Amino acid sequence: MFAKICAVIVTVGVIGCVLLTNRQLRLQAVHDLAVLQKRVAEHDRALWHLRVEIAGSVTPGNVEQLARAIGPLESLPVPARPGAVPASQVASAAVITARQDSHRE
């Protein structure tokens, strides 16, 4: 009988220690998450300050001056996607549809 009571007490103690360990791990995870969120917020703040700084120093005149310093600019060719309909066909189809709709009225 005494051994059973000792076993129950030890079992309850072990279960209590496991629960406290789980609780501590959960609290540590929440703390780590809060620290990371604070760091992300600080980085976001710094990023916005840099964006404001860049926006303040970029004016159309500055951009034009930098573009002239680079030299003549050329557009980059954009390869057609397989199966894509050319824009000219889409535009002419829209015009035809609009004409048909105006004749119906």
mmCIF file of N, CA and C in Angstrom:
data_model
loop_
_atom_site.group_PDB
_atom_site.id
_atom_site.type_symbol
_atom_site.label_atom_id
_atom_site.label_comp_id
_atom_site.label_asym_id
_atom_site.label_seq_id
_atom_site.Cartn_x
_atom_site.Cartn_y
_atom_site.Cartn_z
ATOM 1 N N MET A 1 0.822 -1.192 0.000
ATOM 2 C CA MET A 1 0.000 0.000 0.000
ATOM 3 C C MET A 1 0.867 1.256 0.000
ATOM 4 N N PHE A 2 1.894 1.222 0.850
ATOM 5 C CA PHE A 2 2.794 2.354 0.930
ATOM 6 C C PHE A 2 3.512 2.570 -0.402
ATOM 7 N N ALA A 3 3.883 1.495 -1.056
ATOM 8 C CA ALA A 3 4.582 1.584 -2.344
ATOM 9 C C ALA A 3 3.668 2.192 -3.407
ATOM 10 N N LYS A 4 2.376 1.834 -3.360
ATOM 11 C CA LYS A 4 1.431 2.386 -4.346
ATOM 12 C C LYS A 4 1.283 3.897 -4.159
ATOM 13 N N ILE A 5 1.205 4.331 -2.917
ATOM 14 C CA ILE A 5 1.069 5.764 -2.644
ATOM 15 C C ILE A 5 2.330 6.504 -3.095
ATOM 16 N N CYS A 6 3.486 5.926 -2.841
ATOM 17 C CA CYS A 6 4.746 6.538 -3.279
ATOM 18 C C CYS A 6 4.793 6.610 -4.806
ATOM 19 N N ALA A 7 4.331 5.557 -5.466
ATOM 20 C CA ALA A 7 4.334 5.538 -6.933
ATOM 21 C C ALA A 7 3.399 6.611 -7.485
ATOM 22 N N VAL A 8 2.232 6.783 -6.865
ATOM 23 C CA VAL A 8 1.283 7.813 -7.299
ATOM 24 C C VAL A 8 1.887 9.197 -7.099
ATOM 25 N N ILE A 9 2.532 9.411 -5.971
ATOM 26 C CA ILE A 9 3.138 10.717 -5.691
ATOM 27 C C ILE A 9 4.250 11.004 -6.690
ATOM 28 N N VAL A 10 5.080 10.029 -6.953
ATOM 29 C CA VAL A 10 6.169 10.211 -7.921
ATOM 30 C C VAL A 10 5.596 10.465 -9.316
ATOM 31 N N THR A 11 4.553 9.718 -9.697
ATOM 32 C CA THR A 11 3.928 9.894 -11.016
ATOM 33 C C THR A 11 3.331 11.287 -11.155
ATOM 34 N N VAL A 12 2.633 11.755 -10.129
ATOM 35 C CA VAL A 12 2.058 13.099 -10.161
ATOM 36 C C VAL A 12 3.174 14.145 -10.248
ATOM 37 N N GLY A 13 4.263 13.930 -9.542
ATOM 38 C CA GLY A 13 5.398 14.854 -9.602
ATOM 39 C C GLY A 13 6.011 14.900 -10.997
ATOM 40 N N VAL A 14 6.170 13.735 -11.618
ATOM 41 C CA VAL A 14 6.738 13.681 -12.966
ATOM 42 C C VAL A 14 5.803 14.367 -13.959
ATOM 43 N N ILE A 15 4.507 14.105 -13.845
ATOM 44 C CA ILE A 15 3.540 14.748 -14.743
ATOM 45 C C ILE A 15 3.576 16.261 -14.556
ATOM 46 N N GLY A 16 3.672 16.712 -13.311
ATOM 47 C CA GLY A 16 3.766 18.149 -13.034
ATOM 48 C C GLY A 16 5.017 18.751 -13.659
ATOM 49 N N CYS A 17 6.148 18.050 -13.556
ATOM 50 C CA CYS A 17 7.390 18.558 -14.159
ATOM 51 C C CYS A 17 7.269 18.632 -15.681
ATOM 52 N N VAL A 18 6.639 17.633 -16.282
ATOM 53 C CA VAL A 18 6.464 17.641 -17.737
ATOM 54 C C VAL A 18 5.574 18.816 -18.151
ATOM 55 N N LEU A 19 4.496 19.045 -17.401
ATOM 56 C CA LEU A 19 3.610 20.161 -17.729
ATOM 57 C C LEU A 19 4.317 21.501 -17.573
ATOM 58 N N LEU A 20 5.112 21.646 -16.520
ATOM 59 C CA LEU A 20 5.860 22.898 -16.330
ATOM 60 C C LEU A 20 6.889 23.095 -17.447
ATOM 61 N N THR A 21 7.522 22.008 -17.874
ATOM 62 C CA THR A 21 8.486 22.101 -18.967
ATOM 63 C C THR A 21 7.799 22.553 -20.250
ATOM 64 N N ASN A 22 6.641 21.943 -20.551
ATOM 65 C CA ASN A 22 5.890 22.344 -21.746
ATOM 66 C C ASN A 22 5.473 23.803 -21.680
ATOM 67 N N ARG A 23 5.033 24.229 -20.514
ATOM 68 C CA ARG A 23 4.619 25.627 -20.343
ATOM 69 C C ARG A 23 5.799 26.559 -20.563
ATOM 70 N N GLN A 24 6.964 26.203 -20.018
ATOM 71 C CA GLN A 24 8.151 27.033 -20.174
ATOM 72 C C GLN A 24 8.579 27.094 -21.640
ATOM 73 N N LEU A 25 8.508 25.981 -22.342
ATOM 74 C CA LEU A 25 8.865 25.968 -23.765
ATOM 75 C C LEU A 25 7.915 26.846 -24.572
ATOM 76 N N ARG A 26 6.624 26.786 -24.236
ATOM 77 C CA ARG A 26 5.642 27.615 -24.935
ATOM 78 C C ARG A 26 5.903 29.098 -24.665
ATOM 79 N N LEU A 27 6.190 29.450 -23.422
ATOM 80 C CA LEU A 27 6.497 30.842 -23.091
ATOM 81 C C LEU A 27 7.764 31.312 -23.797
ATOM 82 N N GLN A 28 8.757 30.444 -23.893
ATOM 83 C CA GLN A 28 9.992 30.803 -24.586
ATOM 84 C C GLN A 28 9.723 31.030 -26.072
ATOM 85 N N ALA A 29 8.875 30.204 -26.677
ATOM 86 C CA ALA A 29 8.534 30.368 -28.092
ATOM 87 C C ALA A 29 7.797 31.685 -28.320
ATOM 88 N N VAL A 30 6.879 32.024 -27.429
ATOM 89 C CA VAL A 30 6.150 33.287 -27.542
ATOM 90 C C VAL A 30 7.108 34.465 -27.400
ATOM 91 N N HIS A 31 8.047 34.355 -26.482
ATOM 92 C CA HIS A 31 9.036 35.422 -26.299
ATOM 93 C C HIS A 31 9.892 35.586 -27.552
ATOM 94 N N ASP A 32 10.361 34.478 -28.094
ATOM 95 C CA ASP A 32 11.176 34.546 -29.314
ATOM 96 C C ASP A 32 10.393 35.169 -30.465
ATOM 97 N N LEU A 33 9.126 34.811 -30.581
ATOM 98 C CA LEU A 33 8.282 35.387 -31.629
ATOM 99 C C LEU A 33 8.129 36.895 -31.443
ATOM 100 N N ALA A 34 7.933 37.330 -30.204
ATOM 101 C CA ALA A 34 7.798 38.769 -29.937
ATOM 102 C C ALA A 34 9.087 39.510 -30.275
ATOM 103 N N VAL A 35 10.233 38.918 -29.955
ATOM 104 C CA VAL A 35 11.516 39.546 -30.274
ATOM 105 C C VAL A 35 11.676 39.666 -31.786
ATOM 106 N N LEU A 36 11.322 38.615 -32.514
ATOM 107 C CA LEU A 36 11.429 38.654 -33.972
ATOM 108 C C LEU A 36 10.484 39.685 -34.577
ATOM 109 N N GLN A 37 9.276 39.771 -34.050
ATOM 110 C CA GLN A 37 8.333 40.771 -34.555
ATOM 111 C C GLN A 37 8.846 42.177 -34.312
ATOM 112 N N LYS A 38 9.482 42.393 -33.182
ATOM 113 C CA LYS A 38 10.053 43.706 -32.883
ATOM 114 C C LYS A 38 11.189 44.026 -33.861
ATOM 115 N N ARG A 39 12.038 43.030 -34.160
ATOM 116 C CA ARG A 39 13.119 43.246 -35.118
ATOM 117 C C ARG A 39 12.575 43.539 -36.506
ATOM 118 N N VAL A 40 11.535 42.826 -36.909
ATOM 119 C CA VAL A 40 10.925 43.068 -38.223
ATOM 120 C C VAL A 40 10.361 44.484 -38.285
ATOM 121 N N ALA A 41 9.707 44.920 -37.213
ATOM 122 C CA ALA A 41 9.153 46.272 -37.180
ATOM 123 C C ALA A 41 10.275 47.316 -37.276
ATOM 124 N N GLU A 42 11.393 47.077 -36.599
ATOM 125 C CA GLU A 42 12.521 48.005 -36.683
ATOM 126 C C GLU A 42 13.098 48.058 -38.097
ATOM 127 N N HIS A 43 13.206 46.890 -38.729
ATOM 128 C CA HIS A 43 13.710 46.853 -40.101
ATOM 129 C C HIS A 43 12.739 47.545 -41.061
ATOM 130 N N ASP A 44 11.446 47.351 -40.846
ATOM 131 C CA ASP A 44 10.448 48.036 -41.673
ATOM 132 C C ASP A 44 10.575 49.546 -41.529
ATOM 133 N N ARG A 45 10.764 49.991 -40.293
ATOM 134 C CA ARG A 45 10.917 51.420 -40.041
ATOM 135 C C ARG A 45 12.153 51.964 -40.755
ATOM 136 N N ALA A 46 13.251 51.235 -40.661
ATOM 137 C CA ALA A 46 14.478 51.661 -41.340
ATOM 138 C C ALA A 46 14.290 51.666 -42.854
ATOM 139 N N LEU A 47 13.568 50.673 -43.362
ATOM 140 C CA LEU A 47 13.308 50.600 -44.797
ATOM 141 C C LEU A 47 12.489 51.799 -45.259
ATOM 142 N N TRP A 48 11.479 52.175 -44.477
ATOM 143 C CA TRP A 48 10.669 53.336 -44.866
ATOM 144 C C TRP A 48 11.484 54.617 -44.818
ATOM 145 N N HIS A 49 12.391 54.735 -43.849
ATOM 146 C CA HIS A 49 13.257 55.918 -43.800
ATOM 147 C C HIS A 49 14.143 55.978 -45.053
ATOM 148 N N LEU A 50 14.665 54.823 -45.460
ATOM 149 C CA LEU A 50 15.483 54.792 -46.679
ATOM 150 C C LEU A 50 14.651 55.126 -47.910
ATOM 151 N N ARG A 51 13.424 54.637 -47.962
ATOM 152 C CA ARG A 51 12.551 54.951 -49.096
ATOM 153 C C ARG A 51 12.264 56.445 -49.168
ATOM 154 N N VAL A 52 12.031 57.057 -48.015
ATOM 155 C CA VAL A 52 11.781 58.497 -47.981
ATOM 156 C C VAL A 52 13.015 59.252 -48.446
ATOM 157 N N GLU A 53 14.170 58.792 -47.997
ATOM 158 C CA GLU A 53 15.422 59.433 -48.391
ATOM 159 C C GLU A 53 15.632 59.319 -49.908
ATOM 160 N N ILE A 54 15.386 58.134 -50.449
ATOM 161 C CA ILE A 54 15.542 57.931 -51.896
ATOM 162 C C ILE A 54 14.533 58.779 -52.656
ATOM 163 N N ALA A 55 13.280 58.776 -52.202
ATOM 164 C CA ALA A 55 12.246 59.557 -52.892
ATOM 165 C C ALA A 55 12.576 61.049 -52.868
ATOM 166 N N GLY A 56 13.210 61.520 -51.809
ATOM 167 C CA GLY A 56 13.567 62.924 -51.726
ATOM 168 C C GLY A 56 14.696 63.302 -52.669
ATOM 169 N N SER A 57 15.575 62.351 -52.943
ATOM 170 C CA SER A 57 16.712 62.680 -53.802
ATOM 171 C C SER A 57 16.476 62.336 -55.267
ATOM 172 N N VAL A 58 15.420 61.620 -55.573
ATOM 173 C CA VAL A 58 15.137 61.262 -56.969
ATOM 174 C C VAL A 58 14.115 62.245 -57.522
ATOM 175 N N THR A 59 14.576 63.060 -58.432
ATOM 176 C CA THR A 59 13.699 64.000 -59.113
ATOM 177 C C THR A 59 13.778 63.716 -60.604
ATOM 178 N N PRO A 60 12.809 64.171 -61.373
ATOM 179 C CA PRO A 60 12.874 63.921 -62.818
ATOM 180 C C PRO A 60 14.171 64.451 -63.442
ATOM 181 N N GLY A 61 14.654 65.584 -62.960
ATOM 182 C CA GLY A 61 15.904 66.123 -63.477
ATOM 183 C C GLY A 61 17.091 65.210 -63.182
ATOM 184 N N ASN A 62 17.136 64.674 -61.965
ATOM 185 C CA ASN A 62 18.215 63.750 -61.599
ATOM 186 C C ASN A 62 18.166 62.486 -62.439
ATOM 187 N N VAL A 63 16.967 61.957 -62.639
ATOM 188 C CA VAL A 63 16.817 60.740 -63.436
ATOM 189 C C VAL A 63 17.254 60.989 -64.870
ATOM 190 N N GLU A 64 16.864 62.120 -65.419
ATOM 191 C CA GLU A 64 17.256 62.455 -66.789
ATOM 192 C C GLU A 64 18.774 62.603 -66.888
ATOM 193 N N GLN A 65 19.373 63.242 -65.915
ATOM 194 C CA GLN A 65 20.824 63.431 -65.908
ATOM 195 C C GLN A 65 21.537 62.080 -65.832
ATOM 196 N N LEU A 66 21.051 61.172 -64.971
ATOM 197 C CA LEU A 66 21.661 59.852 -64.866
ATOM 198 C C LEU A 66 21.477 59.056 -66.158
ATOM 199 N N ALA A 67 20.306 59.175 -66.788
ATOM 200 C CA ALA A 67 20.055 58.463 -68.035
ATOM 201 C C ALA A 67 20.983 58.972 -69.138
ATOM 202 N N ARG A 68 21.216 60.271 -69.190
ATOM 203 C CA ARG A 68 22.139 60.820 -70.193
ATOM 204 C C ARG A 68 23.570 60.357 -69.936
ATOM 205 N N ALA A 69 23.940 60.227 -68.673
ATOM 206 C CA ALA A 69 25.292 59.781 -68.333
ATOM 207 C C ALA A 69 25.508 58.329 -68.755
ATOM 208 N N ILE A 70 24.463 57.539 -68.709
ATOM 209 C CA ILE A 70 24.571 56.131 -69.103
ATOM 210 C C ILE A 70 24.758 56.013 -70.603
ATOM 211 N N GLY A 71 24.087 56.842 -71.339
ATOM 212 C CA GLY A 71 24.174 56.776 -72.793
ATOM 213 C C GLY A 71 22.808 56.483 -73.382
ATOM 214 N N PRO A 72 22.775 56.206 -74.678
ATOM 215 C CA PRO A 72 21.471 55.945 -75.295
ATOM 216 C C PRO A 72 20.831 54.687 -74.717
ATOM 217 N N LEU A 73 19.575 54.812 -74.388
ATOM 218 C CA LEU A 73 18.843 53.695 -73.797
ATOM 219 C C LEU A 73 18.029 52.993 -74.871
ATOM 220 N N GLU A 74 17.985 51.672 -74.789
ATOM 221 C CA GLU A 74 17.215 50.883 -75.733
ATOM 222 C C GLU A 74 16.241 50.018 -74.944
ATOM 223 N N SER A 75 15.097 49.756 -75.567
ATOM 224 C CA SER A 75 14.142 48.892 -74.896
ATOM 225 C C SER A 75 14.593 47.445 -75.020
ATOM 226 N N LEU A 76 14.252 46.656 -74.049
ATOM 227 C CA LEU A 76 14.611 45.245 -74.060
ATOM 228 C C LEU A 76 13.539 44.461 -74.804
ATOM 229 N N PRO A 77 13.932 43.541 -75.665
ATOM 230 C CA PRO A 77 12.925 42.740 -76.352
ATOM 231 C C PRO A 77 12.271 41.761 -75.376
ATOM 232 N N VAL A 78 10.974 41.642 -75.500
ATOM 233 C CA VAL A 78 10.233 40.723 -74.642
ATOM 234 C C VAL A 78 9.803 39.542 -75.510
ATOM 235 N N PRO A 79 10.309 38.350 -75.204
ATOM 236 C CA PRO A 79 9.929 37.201 -76.032
ATOM 237 C C PRO A 79 8.453 36.859 -75.833
ATOM 238 N N ALA A 80 7.828 36.434 -76.927
ATOM 239 C CA ALA A 80 6.408 36.076 -76.862
ATOM 240 C C ALA A 80 6.253 34.753 -76.126
ATOM 241 N N ARG A 81 5.213 34.668 -75.322
ATOM 242 C CA ARG A 81 4.920 33.424 -74.629
ATOM 243 C C ARG A 81 4.269 32.452 -75.599
ATOM 244 N N PRO A 82 4.554 31.183 -75.479
ATOM 245 C CA PRO A 82 3.913 30.219 -76.370
ATOM 246 C C PRO A 82 2.403 30.202 -76.149
ATOM 247 N N GLY A 83 1.663 30.307 -77.224
ATOM 248 C CA GLY A 83 0.203 30.282 -77.128
ATOM 249 C C GLY A 83 -0.424 31.629 -76.849
ATOM 250 N N ALA A 84 0.388 32.668 -76.684
ATOM 251 C CA ALA A 84 -0.156 33.991 -76.391
ATOM 252 C C ALA A 84 -0.673 34.629 -77.679
ATOM 253 N N VAL A 85 -1.764 35.388 -77.565
ATOM 254 C CA VAL A 85 -2.344 36.090 -78.715
ATOM 255 C C VAL A 85 -1.675 37.452 -78.814
ATOM 256 N N PRO A 86 -1.175 37.830 -80.000
ATOM 257 C CA PRO A 86 -0.548 39.147 -80.144
ATOM 258 C C PRO A 86 -1.527 40.272 -79.806
ATOM 259 N N ALA A 87 -0.993 41.352 -79.276
ATOM 260 C CA ALA A 87 -1.822 42.477 -78.844
ATOM 261 C C ALA A 87 -2.599 43.077 -80.003
ATOM 262 N N SER A 88 -2.028 43.072 -81.210
ATOM 263 C CA SER A 88 -2.730 43.646 -82.360
ATOM 264 C C SER A 88 -4.003 42.863 -82.668
ATOM 265 N N GLN A 89 -3.956 41.540 -82.504
ATOM 266 C CA GLN A 89 -5.151 40.727 -82.747
ATOM 267 C C GLN A 89 -6.200 40.961 -81.667
ATOM 268 N N VAL A 90 -5.756 41.134 -80.440
ATOM 269 C CA VAL A 90 -6.692 41.396 -79.338
ATOM 270 C C VAL A 90 -7.364 42.734 -79.562
ATOM 271 N N ALA A 91 -6.590 43.752 -79.957
ATOM 272 C CA ALA A 91 -7.151 45.089 -80.175
ATOM 273 C C ALA A 91 -8.141 45.068 -81.332
ATOM 274 N N SER A 92 -7.790 44.395 -82.443
ATOM 275 C CA SER A 92 -8.720 44.376 -83.582
ATOM 276 C C SER A 92 -9.973 43.578 -83.246
ATOM 277 N N ALA A 93 -9.864 42.543 -82.431
ATOM 278 C CA ALA A 93 -11.044 41.788 -82.020
ATOM 279 C C ALA A 93 -11.952 42.656 -81.148
ATOM 280 N N ALA A 94 -11.360 43.506 -80.322
ATOM 281 C CA ALA A 94 -12.156 44.398 -79.483
ATOM 282 C C ALA A 94 -12.880 45.428 -80.331
ATOM 283 N N VAL A 95 -12.223 45.927 -81.371
ATOM 284 C CA VAL A 95 -12.846 46.919 -82.262
ATOM 285 C C VAL A 95 -14.002 46.272 -83.011
ATOM 286 N N ILE A 96 -13.797 45.065 -83.508
ATOM 287 C CA ILE A 96 -14.856 44.358 -84.240
ATOM 288 C C ILE A 96 -16.052 44.113 -83.325
ATOM 289 N N THR A 97 -15.794 43.699 -82.107
ATOM 290 C CA THR A 97 -16.875 43.449 -81.149
ATOM 291 C C THR A 97 -17.619 44.742 -80.848
ATOM 292 N N ALA A 98 -16.893 45.847 -80.687
ATOM 293 C CA ALA A 98 -17.535 47.127 -80.402
ATOM 294 C C ALA A 98 -18.403 47.563 -81.573
ATOM 295 N N ARG A 99 -17.929 47.335 -82.793
ATOM 296 C CA ARG A 99 -18.728 47.696 -83.969
ATOM 297 C C ARG A 99 -19.985 46.852 -84.060
ATOM 298 N N GLN A 100 -19.859 45.586 -83.766
ATOM 299 C CA GLN A 100 -21.026 44.703 -83.819
ATOM 300 C C GLN A 100 -22.048 45.120 -82.766
ATOM 301 N N ASP A 101 -21.552 45.497 -81.574
ATOM 302 C CA ASP A 101 -22.462 45.939 -80.533
ATOM 303 C C ASP A 101 -23.167 47.234 -80.911
ATOM 304 N N SER A 102 -22.462 48.136 -81.599
ATOM 305 C CA SER A 102 -23.097 49.407 -81.987
ATOM 306 C C SER A 102 -24.128 49.196 -83.089
ATOM 307 N N HIS A 103 -23.925 48.199 -83.957
ATOM 308 C CA HIS A 103 -24.899 47.910 -85.015
ATOM 309 C C HIS A 103 -26.145 47.238 -84.463
ATOM 310 N N ARG A 104 -26.037 46.550 -83.365
ATOM 311 C CA ARG A 104 -27.190 45.868 -82.763
ATOM 312 C C ARG A 104 -28.185 46.856 -82.176
ATOM 313 N N GLU A 105 -27.667 47.971 -81.744
ATOM 314 C CA GLU A 105 -28.536 48.962 -81.074
ATOM 315 C C GLU A 105 -29.341 49.679 -82.051
#
